[in-house]
mmCIF file of C-alpha atoms in Angstrom:
data_model
loop_
_atom_site.group_PDB
_atom_site.id
_atom_site.type_symbol
_atom_site.label_atom_id
_atom_site.label_comp_id
_atom_site.label_asym_id
_atom_site.label_seq_id
_atom_site.Cartn_x
_atom_site.Cartn_y
_atom_site.Cartn_z
ATOM 1 C CA UNK A 1443 123.111 113.373 60.661
ATOM 2 C CA UNK A 1444 123.087 115.895 63.481
ATOM 3 C CA UNK A 1445 120.549 118.676 63.303
ATOM 4 C CA UNK A 1446 121.700 121.478 65.519
ATOM 5 C CA UNK A 1447 118.992 124.068 66.095
ATOM 6 C CA UNK A 1448 118.495 126.812 68.686
ATOM 7 C CA UNK A 1449 115.887 124.597 70.406
ATOM 8 C CA UNK A 1450 118.054 121.463 70.399
ATOM 9 C CA UNK A 1451 121.747 122.318 69.972
ATOM 10 C CA UNK A 1452 123.989 119.413 68.992
ATOM 11 C CA UNK A 1453 121.168 116.866 69.013
ATOM 12 C CA UNK A 1454 120.964 114.011 66.542
ATOM 13 C CA UNK A 1455 117.165 114.225 66.356
ATOM 14 C CA UNK A 1456 114.987 116.964 64.941
ATOM 15 C CA UNK A 1457 113.952 119.648 67.421
ATOM 16 C CA UNK A 1458 110.244 119.015 66.797
ATOM 17 C CA UNK A 1459 110.598 115.655 68.603
ATOM 18 C CA UNK A 1460 112.027 117.086 71.822
ATOM 19 C CA UNK A 1461 109.812 116.740 74.892
ATOM 20 C CA UNK A 1462 108.119 119.832 76.273
ATOM 21 C CA UNK A 1463 109.191 121.221 79.660
ATOM 22 C CA UNK A 1464 105.851 120.059 81.113
ATOM 23 C CA UNK A 1465 106.465 116.462 80.044
ATOM 24 C CA UNK A 1466 110.021 116.587 81.339
ATOM 25 C CA UNK A 1467 108.696 117.862 84.668
ATOM 26 C CA UNK A 1468 106.152 115.018 84.812
ATOM 27 C CA UNK A 1469 108.970 112.542 84.202
ATOM 28 C CA UNK A 1470 111.132 114.159 86.910
ATOM 29 C CA UNK A 1471 108.196 114.073 89.347
ATOM 30 C CA UNK A 1472 107.659 110.362 88.647
ATOM 31 C CA UNK A 1473 111.328 109.594 89.311
ATOM 32 C CA UNK A 1474 111.275 111.629 92.534
ATOM 33 C CA UNK A 1475 108.111 109.880 93.761
ATOM 34 C CA UNK A 1476 109.618 106.429 93.204
ATOM 35 C CA UNK A 1477 112.808 107.452 95.009
ATOM 36 C CA UNK A 1478 110.791 108.808 97.921
ATOM 37 C CA UNK A 1479 108.737 105.616 98.064
ATOM 38 C CA UNK A 1480 111.973 103.612 98.277
ATOM 39 C CA UNK A 1481 112.996 105.740 101.240
ATOM 40 C CA UNK A 1482 109.685 106.190 103.074
ATOM 41 C CA UNK A 1483 107.476 103.174 102.320
ATOM 42 C CA UNK A 1484 108.358 100.007 104.263
ATOM 43 C CA UNK A 1485 107.118 97.708 101.479
ATOM 44 C CA UNK A 1486 108.887 99.540 98.663
ATOM 45 C CA UNK A 1487 112.071 99.846 100.726
ATOM 46 C CA UNK A 1488 112.388 96.092 101.328
ATOM 47 C CA UNK A 1489 111.917 95.098 97.678
ATOM 48 C CA UNK A 1490 114.793 93.714 95.606
ATOM 49 C CA UNK A 1491 115.288 92.832 91.958
ATOM 50 C CA UNK A 1492 114.405 89.246 92.871
ATOM 51 C CA UNK A 1493 111.304 90.055 94.916
ATOM 52 C CA UNK A 1494 109.609 92.082 92.162
ATOM 53 C CA UNK A 1495 110.808 90.401 88.975
ATOM 54 C CA UNK A 1496 107.653 88.282 88.706
ATOM 55 C CA UNK A 1497 105.567 91.458 88.834
ATOM 56 C CA UNK A 1498 107.372 92.839 85.782
ATOM 57 C CA UNK A 1499 106.485 89.675 83.870
ATOM 58 C CA UNK A 1500 102.834 90.010 84.953
ATOM 59 C CA UNK A 1501 102.760 93.627 83.787
ATOM 60 C CA UNK A 1502 104.247 92.675 80.417
ATOM 61 C CA UNK A 1503 101.488 90.098 79.934
ATOM 62 C CA UNK A 1504 98.892 92.716 80.874
ATOM 63 C CA UNK A 1505 100.328 95.017 78.182
ATOM 64 C CA UNK A 1506 99.944 92.236 75.621
ATOM 65 C CA UNK A 1507 96.367 91.561 76.763
ATOM 66 C CA UNK A 1508 95.480 95.254 76.420
ATOM 67 C CA UNK A 1509 96.944 95.344 72.899
ATOM 68 C CA UNK A 1510 95.047 92.179 71.953
ATOM 69 C CA UNK A 1511 91.827 93.713 73.318
ATOM 70 C CA UNK A 1512 92.612 97.042 71.636
ATOM 71 C CA UNK A 1513 91.831 98.666 74.986
ATOM 72 C CA UNK A 1514 93.897 101.818 74.676
ATOM 73 C CA UNK A 1515 93.050 103.198 78.109
ATOM 74 C CA UNK A 1516 94.140 99.913 79.673
ATOM 75 C CA UNK A 1517 97.263 99.882 77.496
ATOM 76 C CA UNK A 1518 98.246 103.331 78.763
ATOM 77 C CA UNK A 1519 97.807 102.163 82.350
ATOM 78 C CA UNK A 1520 99.743 98.927 81.835
ATOM 79 C CA UNK A 1521 102.583 100.709 80.046
ATOM 80 C CA UNK A 1522 102.783 102.991 83.072
ATOM 81 C CA UNK A 1523 103.125 99.901 85.260
ATOM 82 C CA UNK A 1524 105.939 98.541 83.053
ATOM 83 C CA UNK A 1525 107.627 101.949 83.143
ATOM 84 C CA UNK A 1526 107.334 101.911 86.942
ATOM 85 C CA UNK A 1527 109.163 98.581 86.998
ATOM 86 C CA UNK A 1528 111.939 99.840 84.736
ATOM 87 C CA UNK A 1529 112.340 102.838 87.018
ATOM 88 C CA UNK A 1530 112.031 100.764 90.218
ATOM 89 C CA UNK A 1531 114.745 98.315 89.115
ATOM 90 C CA UNK A 1532 116.934 101.242 88.050
ATOM 91 C CA UNK A 1533 116.517 102.970 91.431
ATOM 92 C CA UNK A 1534 117.409 99.742 93.263
ATOM 93 C CA UNK A 1535 120.483 99.363 91.046
ATOM 94 C CA UNK A 1536 121.468 102.976 91.698
ATOM 95 C CA UNK A 1537 121.172 102.420 95.449
ATOM 96 C CA UNK A 1538 123.479 99.410 95.048
ATOM 97 C CA UNK A 1539 125.969 101.471 93.011
ATOM 98 C CA UNK A 1540 125.476 99.316 89.901
ATOM 99 C CA UNK A 1541 123.927 101.691 87.339
ATOM 100 C CA UNK A 1542 121.403 104.526 87.075
ATOM 101 C CA UNK A 1543 118.289 105.161 85.041
ATOM 102 C CA UNK A 1544 120.380 107.631 83.040
ATOM 103 C CA UNK A 1545 122.767 104.750 82.205
ATOM 104 C CA UNK A 1546 119.822 102.639 81.027
ATOM 105 C CA UNK A 1547 118.435 105.455 78.875
ATOM 106 C CA UNK A 1548 121.839 106.357 77.441
ATOM 107 C CA UNK A 1549 122.648 102.748 76.522
ATOM 108 C CA UNK A 1550 119.272 102.261 74.855
ATOM 109 C CA UNK A 1551 119.559 105.584 73.024
ATOM 110 C CA UNK A 1552 122.999 104.653 71.726
ATOM 111 C CA UNK A 1553 121.699 101.265 70.584
ATOM 112 C CA UNK A 1554 118.720 102.788 68.764
ATOM 113 C CA UNK A 1555 120.920 105.290 66.948
ATOM 114 C CA UNK A 1556 123.509 102.630 66.078
ATOM 115 C CA UNK A 1557 120.891 100.209 64.762
ATOM 116 C CA UNK A 1558 119.150 102.833 62.623
ATOM 117 C CA UNK A 1559 121.877 103.999 60.225
ATOM 118 C CA UNK A 1560 119.149 104.689 57.637
ATOM 119 C CA UNK A 1561 117.738 107.379 59.963
ATOM 120 C CA UNK A 1562 120.777 108.681 61.860
ATOM 121 C CA UNK A 1563 123.584 107.762 59.479
ATOM 122 C CA UNK A 1564 124.540 107.751 55.838
ATOM 123 C CA UNK A 1565 122.513 104.720 54.739
ATOM 124 C CA UNK A 1566 119.100 104.931 53.095
ATOM 125 C CA UNK A 1567 116.205 102.510 53.065
ATOM 126 C CA UNK A 1568 112.438 102.672 52.646
ATOM 127 C CA UNK A 1569 111.948 98.895 52.926
ATOM 128 C CA UNK A 1570 110.874 97.527 56.320
ATOM 129 C CA UNK A 1571 112.255 94.039 55.624
ATOM 130 C CA UNK A 1572 115.613 95.526 54.638
ATOM 131 C CA UNK A 1573 115.654 97.598 57.834
ATOM 132 C CA UNK A 1574 114.844 94.522 59.956
ATOM 133 C CA UNK A 1575 117.637 92.563 58.271
ATOM 134 C CA UNK A 1576 120.063 95.438 58.858
ATOM 135 C CA UNK A 1577 119.023 95.584 62.547
ATOM 136 C CA UNK A 1578 119.794 91.880 62.967
ATOM 137 C CA UNK A 1579 123.113 92.209 61.122
ATOM 138 C CA UNK A 1580 124.189 95.122 63.333
ATOM 139 C CA UNK A 1581 123.025 93.234 66.430
ATOM 140 C CA UNK A 1582 125.111 90.210 65.415
ATOM 141 C CA UNK A 1583 128.168 92.424 64.803
ATOM 142 C CA UNK A 1584 127.727 93.918 68.284
ATOM 143 C CA UNK A 1585 127.589 90.443 69.849
ATOM 144 C CA UNK A 1586 130.752 89.402 68.024
ATOM 145 C CA UNK A 1587 132.537 92.562 69.207
ATOM 146 C CA UNK A 1588 131.434 91.908 72.810
ATOM 147 C CA UNK A 1589 132.726 88.347 72.864
ATOM 148 C CA UNK A 1590 135.734 87.989 75.103
ATOM 149 C CA UNK A 1591 139.006 86.577 73.868
ATOM 150 C CA UNK A 1592 139.969 85.016 77.188
ATOM 151 C CA UNK A 1593 141.583 81.593 77.262
ATOM 152 C CA UNK A 1594 138.798 80.661 79.685
ATOM 153 C CA UNK A 1595 136.009 81.295 77.137
ATOM 154 C CA UNK A 1596 133.739 78.306 76.990
ATOM 155 C CA UNK A 1597 134.904 76.916 80.333
ATOM 156 C CA UNK A 1598 131.914 76.484 82.686
ATOM 157 C CA UNK A 1599 131.972 78.655 85.805
#
């Protein structure tokens, strides 16, 4: 269900949902700042996936606490901290030649589109429970397709 418009040619989503240039610039600035911190800040430069993983867990708990407290200002701040961690891990991975933030975004975008055939495909549904069941069914199909067929499957490493 592609909706090609002058504002968003060959995009699967409706043009009204595209980010404004100002928001895209803010995103690009954030990415650039994190990359510069990795280069110029001794603390940021020495961090690894392992050294900061506990901080991501802490930030996730702080998001939950803000939601529970219905503190929307705090939620915005904590979501920014979680976003920083997603970006930070992605920058580290890029430096290691493993993957980029663009890879992360593209994979998640593909998954969202794939798991929402009632929005981006030919299926229809107005029932949340039906949509949740479809999501799980698609997820299970993906796992089955990913499973290797090696003769070593099931053999402990």
